[in-house]
Short mmCIF file of C-alpha atoms in Angstrom, two decimals:
data_model
loop_
_atom_site.label_atom_id
_atom_site.label_comp_id
_atom_site.label_asym_id
_atom_site.label_seq_id
_atom_site.Cartn_x
_atom_site.Cartn_y
_atom_site.Cartn_z
CA MET A 1 3.67 16.83 76.30
CA ASN A 2 1.09 16.37 73.62
CA ASP A 3 1.65 13.54 71.14
CA LEU A 4 1.28 15.95 68.18
CA VAL A 5 4.08 18.13 69.54
CA GLU A 6 6.31 15.07 70.03
CA ARG A 7 5.66 14.01 66.46
CA TYR A 8 6.45 17.54 65.28
CA LEU A 9 9.75 17.61 67.19
CA HIS A 10 10.63 14.18 65.82
CA ALA A 11 9.93 15.40 62.27
CA VAL A 12 12.13 18.50 62.75
CA GLY A 13 14.88 16.36 64.34
CA GLY A 14 14.98 14.20 61.21
CA HIS A 15 16.26 17.20 59.23
CA LEU A 16 18.93 18.29 61.73
CA ARG A 17 22.57 17.27 62.03
CA GLU A 18 23.10 14.89 64.91
CA ALA A 19 25.75 17.07 66.55
CA ARG A 20 23.33 19.93 67.15
CA ARG A 21 20.02 18.05 67.17
CA ASP A 22 19.44 17.71 70.95
CA ASP A 23 20.39 21.31 71.63
CA ILE A 24 18.09 22.72 68.94
CA LEU A 25 15.19 20.41 69.85
CA GLU A 26 15.44 21.42 73.51
CA ASP A 27 15.27 25.03 72.43
CA LEU A 28 12.37 24.40 70.09
CA ARG A 29 10.48 22.36 72.67
CA ALA A 30 10.75 25.22 75.17
CA ALA A 31 9.57 27.69 72.50
CA ILE A 32 6.52 25.56 71.63
CA GLU A 33 5.67 25.07 75.30
CA ASP A 34 5.96 28.86 75.77
CA GLU A 35 3.47 29.41 72.98
CA ILE A 36 1.01 26.79 74.21
CA GLU A 37 1.19 28.04 77.78
CA GLY A 38 0.90 31.69 76.77
CA ARG A 39 -2.11 31.14 74.54
CA ALA A 40 -3.81 28.95 77.20
CA GLU A 41 -3.26 31.67 79.79
CA SER A 42 -4.81 34.31 77.56
CA LEU A 43 -7.83 32.00 76.84
CA HIS A 44 -8.08 30.88 80.53
CA ARG A 45 -8.40 27.23 79.40
CA PRO A 46 -6.30 24.46 77.85
CA LEU A 47 -5.90 24.59 74.06
CA GLN A 48 -8.16 22.50 71.82
CA PRO A 49 -6.49 20.10 69.31
CA ASP A 50 -7.09 22.50 66.39
CA GLU A 51 -5.60 25.40 68.39
CA LEU A 52 -2.58 23.24 69.19
CA ALA A 53 -2.22 22.41 65.50
CA ALA A 54 -2.37 26.15 64.77
CA VAL A 55 0.57 26.75 67.12
CA LEU A 56 2.67 24.19 65.26
CA GLU A 57 1.62 25.58 61.90
CA GLY A 58 2.77 28.99 63.15
CA PHE A 59 6.26 27.53 63.59
CA GLY A 60 6.13 26.20 60.02
CA HIS A 61 6.92 23.03 58.10
CA PRO A 62 9.45 20.85 59.97
CA LEU A 63 11.93 21.14 57.11
CA SER A 64 11.67 24.97 57.11
CA VAL A 65 12.13 25.05 60.88
CA ALA A 66 15.18 22.79 60.71
CA ARG A 67 16.66 24.94 57.94
CA SER A 68 16.01 28.19 59.80
CA TYR A 69 18.04 26.93 62.78
CA GLN A 70 21.08 26.27 60.62
CA PRO A 71 23.33 28.65 58.68
CA PRO A 72 22.54 28.90 54.95
CA ARG A 73 24.34 26.22 52.96
CA TYR A 74 25.10 26.29 49.25
CA LEU A 75 26.93 24.12 46.82
CA ILE A 76 28.12 27.36 45.20
CA GLY A 77 27.04 30.51 47.02
CA PRO A 78 26.12 33.92 45.61
CA GLU A 79 29.68 35.27 46.07
CA LEU A 80 31.32 32.58 43.94
CA TYR A 81 28.45 32.03 41.51
CA PRO A 82 29.44 34.75 38.94
CA ASP A 83 33.02 33.38 38.85
CA TRP A 84 31.75 29.83 38.48
CA TRP A 85 29.43 30.76 35.58
CA ARG A 86 32.09 32.75 33.75
CA ILE A 87 34.81 30.11 34.08
CA LEU A 88 32.37 27.30 33.26
CA ARG A 89 31.39 28.90 29.94
CA LEU A 90 34.97 29.73 29.04
CA ALA A 91 36.26 26.24 29.91
CA ILE A 92 33.56 24.58 27.79
CA ILE A 93 34.15 26.92 24.84
CA VAL A 94 37.93 26.39 24.90
CA ALA A 95 37.61 22.60 25.34
CA LEU A 96 35.18 22.36 22.41
CA ALA A 97 37.23 24.80 20.28
CA ILE A 98 40.12 22.35 20.58
CA GLN A 99 38.24 19.06 20.45
CA VAL A 100 35.72 19.67 17.65
CA PRO A 101 38.27 20.65 14.96
CA VAL A 102 40.48 17.71 15.94
CA LEU A 103 37.52 15.29 15.71
CA LEU A 104 36.44 16.79 12.38
CA ILE A 105 39.91 16.49 10.92
CA VAL A 106 40.50 12.99 12.27
CA GLY A 107 37.09 12.01 10.87
CA ALA A 108 37.82 13.57 7.49
CA THR A 109 41.26 11.99 7.16
CA SER A 110 40.68 8.53 8.62
CA GLY A 111 37.04 7.86 7.76
CA TRP A 112 33.89 8.73 9.67
CA VAL A 113 33.86 5.78 12.05
CA THR A 114 31.59 7.36 14.63
CA GLY A 115 29.39 9.45 12.33
CA PRO A 116 27.80 12.83 13.18
CA PHE A 117 26.02 11.46 16.26
CA GLY A 118 29.34 10.16 17.54
CA LEU A 119 30.85 13.62 17.12
CA LEU A 120 27.88 15.20 18.88
CA TRP A 121 28.03 12.64 21.69
CA GLN A 122 31.78 13.10 22.23
CA SER A 123 31.36 16.89 22.31
CA LEU A 124 28.48 16.70 24.78
CA SER A 125 30.41 14.23 26.89
CA LEU A 126 33.45 16.54 26.99
CA ALA A 127 31.26 19.56 27.86
CA PHE A 128 29.64 17.55 30.67
CA TRP A 129 32.96 16.48 32.19
CA VAL A 130 34.47 19.95 31.91
CA ALA A 131 31.35 21.37 33.63
CA ALA A 132 31.52 18.67 36.31
CA TRP A 133 35.19 19.34 37.12
CA VAL A 134 34.81 23.12 37.15
CA THR A 135 31.84 22.70 39.49
CA VAL A 136 33.74 20.31 41.78
CA VAL A 137 36.58 22.84 42.06
CA PHE A 138 34.13 25.64 42.91
CA VAL A 139 32.28 23.52 45.48
CA ALA A 140 35.67 22.86 47.10
CA LEU A 141 36.37 26.64 47.07
CA GLU A 142 32.94 27.32 48.61
CA TYR A 143 33.46 24.85 51.44
CA SER A 144 37.05 25.90 52.10
CA GLY A 145 35.96 29.55 52.33
CA GLU A 146 38.38 30.61 49.57
CA ARG A 147 37.29 33.44 47.26
CA LEU A 148 38.69 34.56 43.92
CA GLY A 149 39.91 38.10 44.44
CA TRP A 150 40.12 39.38 40.87
CA ARG A 151 36.76 41.23 40.97
CA GLY A 152 37.77 42.98 44.19
CA ARG A 153 40.98 44.26 42.56
CA TRP A 154 39.08 45.85 39.65
CA ARG A 155 39.38 49.63 39.25
CA ALA A 156 37.11 51.83 37.16
CA ALA A 157 40.21 53.36 35.54
CA ALA A 158 40.65 50.05 33.70
CA LEU A 159 37.63 50.98 31.58
CA VAL A 160 39.61 53.91 30.19
CA ASN A 161 43.22 52.73 30.32
CA ASP A 162 42.88 49.08 29.63
CA SER A 163 39.91 48.17 27.52
CA THR A 164 39.16 49.45 24.05
CA GLY A 165 35.97 47.50 23.59
CA PRO A 166 34.25 44.17 23.96
CA ILE A 167 35.26 41.31 21.68
CA ARG A 168 33.22 39.65 18.97
CA ARG A 169 33.25 36.15 20.35
CA GLY A 170 32.51 34.55 16.96
CA ASP A 171 35.53 36.24 15.35
CA VAL A 172 37.89 35.22 18.12
CA LEU A 173 36.62 31.63 18.08
CA THR A 174 37.05 31.46 14.29
CA ASN A 175 40.64 32.66 14.70
CA LEU A 176 41.30 30.11 17.44
CA PHE A 177 39.84 27.34 15.29
CA SER A 178 41.88 28.16 12.19
CA GLU A 179 45.10 28.71 14.16
CA GLY A 180 44.66 25.45 16.07
CA VAL A 181 44.02 23.47 12.90
CA PHE A 182 46.98 25.07 11.12
CA LEU A 183 49.38 24.33 14.01
CA LEU A 184 48.23 20.70 14.17
CA TRP A 185 48.71 20.28 10.40
CA TRP A 186 51.99 22.21 10.22
CA ASN A 187 53.51 20.03 12.94
CA GLY A 188 52.34 16.76 11.40
CA VAL A 189 49.75 15.88 14.05
CA ILE A 190 47.05 15.69 11.40
CA LYS A 191 47.55 14.83 7.76
CA LEU A 192 45.41 16.03 4.88
CA ASP A 193 46.76 13.75 2.12
CA GLN A 194 45.59 10.40 3.42
CA TRP A 195 42.84 10.29 0.82
CA ILE A 196 45.45 9.77 -1.92
CA PRO A 197 45.84 6.04 -2.79
CA PRO A 198 49.40 4.80 -2.09
CA ASN A 199 51.90 4.57 -4.97
CA THR A 200 49.78 6.73 -7.29
CA PHE A 201 50.76 10.35 -6.93
CA SER A 202 51.76 12.84 -4.21
CA ILE A 203 51.52 16.55 -3.53
CA ASP A 204 54.03 18.06 -1.07
CA LEU A 205 55.09 21.54 -0.06
CA GLY A 206 57.97 22.97 -2.08
CA ALA A 207 61.36 24.11 -0.82
CA ALA A 208 60.08 27.67 -0.34
CA TRP A 209 58.24 26.57 2.83
CA GLN A 210 61.26 25.04 4.58
CA PRO A 211 62.73 28.22 6.15
CA LEU A 212 59.23 29.06 7.47
CA TYR A 213 58.87 26.10 9.87
CA TRP A 214 59.77 28.01 13.05
CA PRO A 215 58.52 31.48 11.97
CA LEU A 216 55.04 30.11 11.25
CA ASN A 217 55.02 28.12 14.50
CA VAL A 218 55.90 31.26 16.43
CA ILE A 219 53.36 33.48 14.59
CA PHE A 220 50.45 31.04 14.89
CA GLY A 221 51.42 29.92 18.41
CA LEU A 222 51.49 33.53 19.65
CA ALA A 223 48.23 34.29 17.84
CA PHE A 224 46.56 31.25 19.45
CA VAL A 225 47.68 32.29 22.96
CA LEU A 226 46.70 35.93 22.29
CA HIS A 227 43.18 34.99 21.16
CA LEU A 228 42.72 32.64 24.12
CA LEU A 229 43.67 35.52 26.42
CA VAL A 230 41.33 37.95 24.66
CA LEU A 231 38.51 35.42 24.86
CA TRP A 232 39.21 34.93 28.57
CA ARG A 233 39.22 38.65 29.38
CA GLY A 234 36.28 39.44 27.12
CA VAL A 235 37.76 42.77 25.93
CA TRP A 236 40.44 44.06 23.59
CA GLN A 237 43.12 46.13 25.26
CA ARG A 238 45.66 48.44 23.67
CA TRP A 239 48.56 46.03 23.98
CA THR A 240 46.53 43.08 22.64
CA LEU A 241 45.49 45.20 19.65
CA VAL A 242 49.11 46.19 18.98
CA THR A 243 50.18 42.54 19.20
CA GLU A 244 47.32 41.55 16.86
CA ILE A 245 48.40 44.18 14.31
CA ALA A 246 52.07 43.11 14.52
CA LEU A 247 51.24 39.41 14.11
CA ASN A 248 48.90 40.07 11.17
CA LEU A 249 51.42 42.27 9.35
CA THR A 250 54.16 39.70 9.91
CA LEU A 251 51.90 37.03 8.46
CA VAL A 252 51.13 39.22 5.43
CA ALA A 253 54.87 39.63 4.87
CA VAL A 254 55.36 35.86 5.04
CA ILE A 255 52.52 35.34 2.56
CA ALA A 256 54.02 37.95 0.21
CA TYR A 257 57.31 36.05 0.32
CA LEU A 258 55.48 32.81 -0.52
CA VAL A 259 53.44 34.30 -3.36
CA LEU A 260 56.63 35.60 -4.98
CA ALA A 261 58.61 32.39 -4.38
CA PRO A 262 58.90 29.78 -7.17
CA ASP A 263 57.52 26.25 -6.83
CA LEU A 264 55.27 26.26 -3.78
CA LEU A 265 54.30 22.63 -4.45
CA MET A 266 56.16 19.47 -5.44
CA THR A 267 54.03 17.04 -7.40
CA ARG A 268 54.84 13.45 -8.37
CA GLY A 269 52.78 11.04 -10.45
CA ALA A 270 50.72 11.51 -13.59
CA PRO A 271 47.47 13.11 -12.28
CA ALA A 272 49.36 15.50 -10.02
CA ASP A 273 51.76 16.47 -12.78
CA LEU A 274 48.84 17.31 -15.05
CA ALA A 275 47.13 19.37 -12.33
CA GLY A 276 50.38 20.83 -11.02
CA PRO A 277 50.23 24.29 -12.66
CA TRP A 278 46.55 24.64 -11.77
CA LEU A 279 47.23 23.66 -8.12
CA GLU A 280 50.14 26.08 -7.95
CA ARG A 281 47.99 28.93 -9.29
CA THR A 282 45.07 28.07 -6.97
CA LEU A 283 47.36 28.03 -3.94
CA ARG A 284 48.78 31.45 -4.80
CA VAL A 285 45.28 32.87 -5.21
CA ALA A 286 44.23 31.27 -1.89
CA LEU A 287 47.29 32.79 -0.19
CA LEU A 288 46.38 36.22 -1.60
CA VAL A 289 42.82 35.84 -0.27
CA ILE A 290 44.20 34.89 3.17
CA ALA A 291 46.54 37.90 3.00
CA GLY A 292 43.50 40.09 2.23
CA PHE A 293 41.58 38.82 5.26
CA THR A 294 44.67 39.16 7.45
CA LEU A 295 45.19 42.77 6.30
CA TRP A 296 41.51 43.48 6.99
CA ASP A 297 41.92 42.12 10.55
CA ALA A 298 45.02 44.27 11.03
CA LEU A 299 43.14 47.34 9.75
CA ALA A 300 40.17 46.68 12.07
CA ALA A 301 42.54 46.31 15.04
CA PHE A 302 44.36 49.53 14.04
CA ARG A 303 41.05 51.44 13.79
CA ALA A 304 40.00 50.22 17.25
CA TYR A 305 43.38 51.27 18.62
CA TRP A 306 43.22 54.69 16.92
CA ARG A 307 39.66 55.34 18.07
CA ASP A 308 40.64 54.59 21.67
CA ARG A 309 43.70 56.80 21.41
CA ASN A 310 41.69 59.76 20.10
CA GLU A 311 38.84 59.32 22.57
CA ARG A 312 41.16 59.27 25.58
CA PRO A 313 41.52 63.09 25.97
CA SER A 314 37.74 63.65 25.89
CA ARG A 315 37.19 60.88 28.45
CA ASP A 316 39.87 62.37 30.68
CA ALA A 317 38.22 65.76 30.33
CA VAL A 318 34.88 64.27 31.40
CA ALA A 319 36.54 62.54 34.33
CA ALA A 320 38.35 65.73 35.32
CA GLY A 321 35.23 67.84 34.94
CA MET B 1 1.92 42.00 44.60
CA GLU B 2 4.60 39.42 45.14
CA THR B 3 7.20 42.17 44.63
CA SER B 4 5.47 44.36 47.18
CA GLU B 5 5.45 41.52 49.74
CA SER B 6 9.11 40.83 49.10
CA LEU B 7 10.05 44.53 49.57
CA ARG B 8 8.02 44.78 52.77
CA SER B 9 9.68 41.65 54.06
CA GLU B 10 13.12 43.16 53.35
CA ILE B 11 12.28 46.31 55.31
CA ARG B 12 10.80 44.35 58.21
CA ARG B 13 13.80 41.99 58.48
CA GLY B 14 16.17 44.69 59.71
CA ALA B 15 13.52 46.34 61.85
CA ILE B 16 12.75 43.09 63.69
CA VAL B 17 16.40 42.63 64.69
CA LEU B 18 16.52 46.16 66.10
CA ALA B 19 13.20 45.71 67.92
CA VAL B 20 14.27 42.39 69.46
CA LEU B 21 17.60 43.81 70.64
CA GLY B 22 15.77 46.81 72.06
CA LEU B 23 13.25 44.73 73.98
CA LEU B 24 15.92 42.41 75.33
CA ARG B 25 17.52 45.20 77.30
CA ARG B 26 15.11 43.66 79.78
CA GLU B 27 14.98 39.91 80.30
CA HIS B 28 12.37 37.94 78.31
CA TYR B 29 11.66 34.36 77.40
CA GLY B 30 10.40 33.45 73.92
CA TYR B 31 6.66 33.86 74.30
CA SER B 32 6.85 37.01 76.44
CA LEU B 33 9.13 38.56 73.84
CA ARG B 34 6.78 37.72 70.98
CA LYS B 35 3.84 39.09 72.96
CA ALA B 36 5.69 42.31 73.77
CA LEU B 37 6.53 42.79 70.09
CA ALA B 38 2.90 42.16 69.08
CA GLU B 39 1.67 44.68 71.68
CA GLN B 40 3.81 47.33 69.98
CA GLY B 41 2.32 46.42 66.59
CA MET B 42 5.13 44.21 65.39
CA VAL B 43 3.68 40.76 64.85
CA VAL B 44 6.46 38.24 64.26
CA GLU B 45 5.78 34.62 63.40
CA GLU B 46 7.15 31.92 65.67
CA GLY B 47 9.12 30.41 62.80
CA THR B 48 10.91 33.73 62.33
CA LEU B 49 11.44 34.85 65.91
CA TYR B 50 12.87 31.78 67.63
CA PRO B 51 15.59 31.02 65.06
CA LEU B 52 16.46 34.76 65.07
CA ILE B 53 16.94 34.81 68.85
CA ARG B 54 19.14 31.76 68.61
CA ARG B 55 21.23 33.31 65.82
CA LEU B 56 21.68 36.55 67.79
CA GLU B 57 22.80 34.51 70.77
CA GLN B 58 25.32 32.60 68.67
CA GLN B 59 26.65 35.94 67.41
CA GLY B 60 27.27 36.92 71.02
CA LEU B 61 24.68 39.70 71.08
CA LEU B 62 22.43 37.91 73.61
CA SER B 63 23.08 35.85 76.69
CA SER B 64 20.65 33.18 77.84
CA GLU B 65 19.84 31.22 80.94
CA TRP B 66 17.61 28.21 81.57
CA ARG B 67 15.42 28.66 84.67
CA ILE B 68 12.42 26.92 86.22
CA GLU B 69 9.33 29.08 86.24
CA ASN B 70 5.80 27.78 86.99
CA LYS B 71 7.25 24.25 87.21
CA ARG B 72 8.61 24.46 83.68
CA ARG B 73 12.08 25.05 82.20
CA LYS B 74 12.22 28.31 80.28
CA ARG B 75 15.06 29.98 78.46
CA PHE B 76 15.47 33.64 79.33
CA TYR B 77 17.34 36.02 77.05
CA LEU B 78 19.10 39.30 77.82
CA LEU B 79 21.21 41.71 75.77
CA SER B 80 24.95 41.01 76.28
CA LYS B 81 27.66 43.69 76.55
CA ASP B 82 28.48 43.29 72.87
CA GLY B 83 24.78 43.38 72.11
CA GLU B 84 24.43 46.73 73.89
CA VAL B 85 27.17 48.24 71.72
CA VAL B 86 25.62 46.87 68.53
CA PHE B 87 22.16 48.01 69.61
CA GLU B 88 23.40 51.58 70.19
CA GLN B 89 25.07 51.56 66.76
CA LEU B 90 22.00 50.18 65.01
CA SER B 91 19.72 52.65 66.80
CA ARG B 92 21.83 55.58 65.63
CA ASP B 93 21.81 54.22 62.07
CA TRP B 94 18.08 53.71 62.24
CA ARG B 95 17.41 57.29 63.39
CA GLU B 96 19.60 58.69 60.61
CA ILE B 97 17.94 56.53 57.97
CA ASP B 98 14.51 57.43 59.35
CA ALA B 99 15.31 61.16 59.17
CA SER B 100 16.66 60.83 55.62
CA VAL B 101 13.70 58.82 54.41
CA ARG B 102 11.22 61.21 56.01
CA ALA B 103 12.94 64.15 54.35
CA LEU B 104 13.14 62.36 51.02
CA THR B 105 9.50 61.29 51.05
CA GLY B 106 8.33 64.73 52.15
CA GLU B 107 6.85 63.67 55.47
CA LEU B 108 8.56 66.51 57.36
CA THR B 109 6.92 69.23 55.29
#
């Protein structure tokens, strides 16, 4: 056998798995010999070196030949890729939606030790690790042959019965951010009064807030879970809209109770005593503004729900027609 | 033009499988098969044909046998029982698609 052919087979063999190498090379050797012999027969003479090279070039680059003899291999194949991309984005968004506010608040309350570049670096680092772990899980799924079945279970009827419209991602993320920060503060994980020098003055919540510890935890906890779910699914559904309306109206009722209650704040110390009435008034105005936004959210959710409810008969008619 | 090449390649891919299965109702070795295809106007590159034959054999559609011919070992391929069934199926599909496409593109008028 020609030296060039031997070199070619050796080059192909370098890209093959050892278990199948001999078998494939024997096959390939026979195929190349077939070609050389066939072309020599048709020319009625042995092949010249350039004609021999042309035969090998017809088979292709050794790496391409080796690849063509093996089944296609992916880290994440086309079947799993859409799931990987969707879950990767969601996991990064949720991880950052939790971490960034916490870092900002910790920085604001305990001094900016790391600075803005530190915040950026920690966020990028988290995003990288989340992406790496999601990818590792999907590579494991790819190699185990497992597939996520949720796209296969989808029915077109869900477009009519289930979904009332796509979400505004920015709105949902803003809600998640504010709810997360509130829950952390309300449960004492983060403190906002560390800037006050010790033994000078203090500003605390008044007695009116005490009965609201569990109600506010439940309202904001449910809202946080609801918005995570909506972000995950990418659409509002009827039941999520109804829950959103109920939570918003409950929150408005709680705010109304607070606005009407006496002494929302307890102040101690000279500067706080002086500013006490102003702080009290500012807080009530802020609560009214929050109530306004909350009512607006409830109204928007109600309009989306109502629109879907009224459009249903015409859609059904189209489907029936 | 790249799109055109890619579309042509897609059409040819299925046709080559059918043609190879059809020809291997009679025994062939690699080169004789490639030559027979070329004689019918279907030129298939070596780098495409040989891996394809091997894949079809692994799928159980072809059987193969090493034999000495002209003092050289050659691998001969023949359609297996399963291959015959698949070939009949594919041929029927091909004829139906051909008829539909001809009608759709107006070639029958």
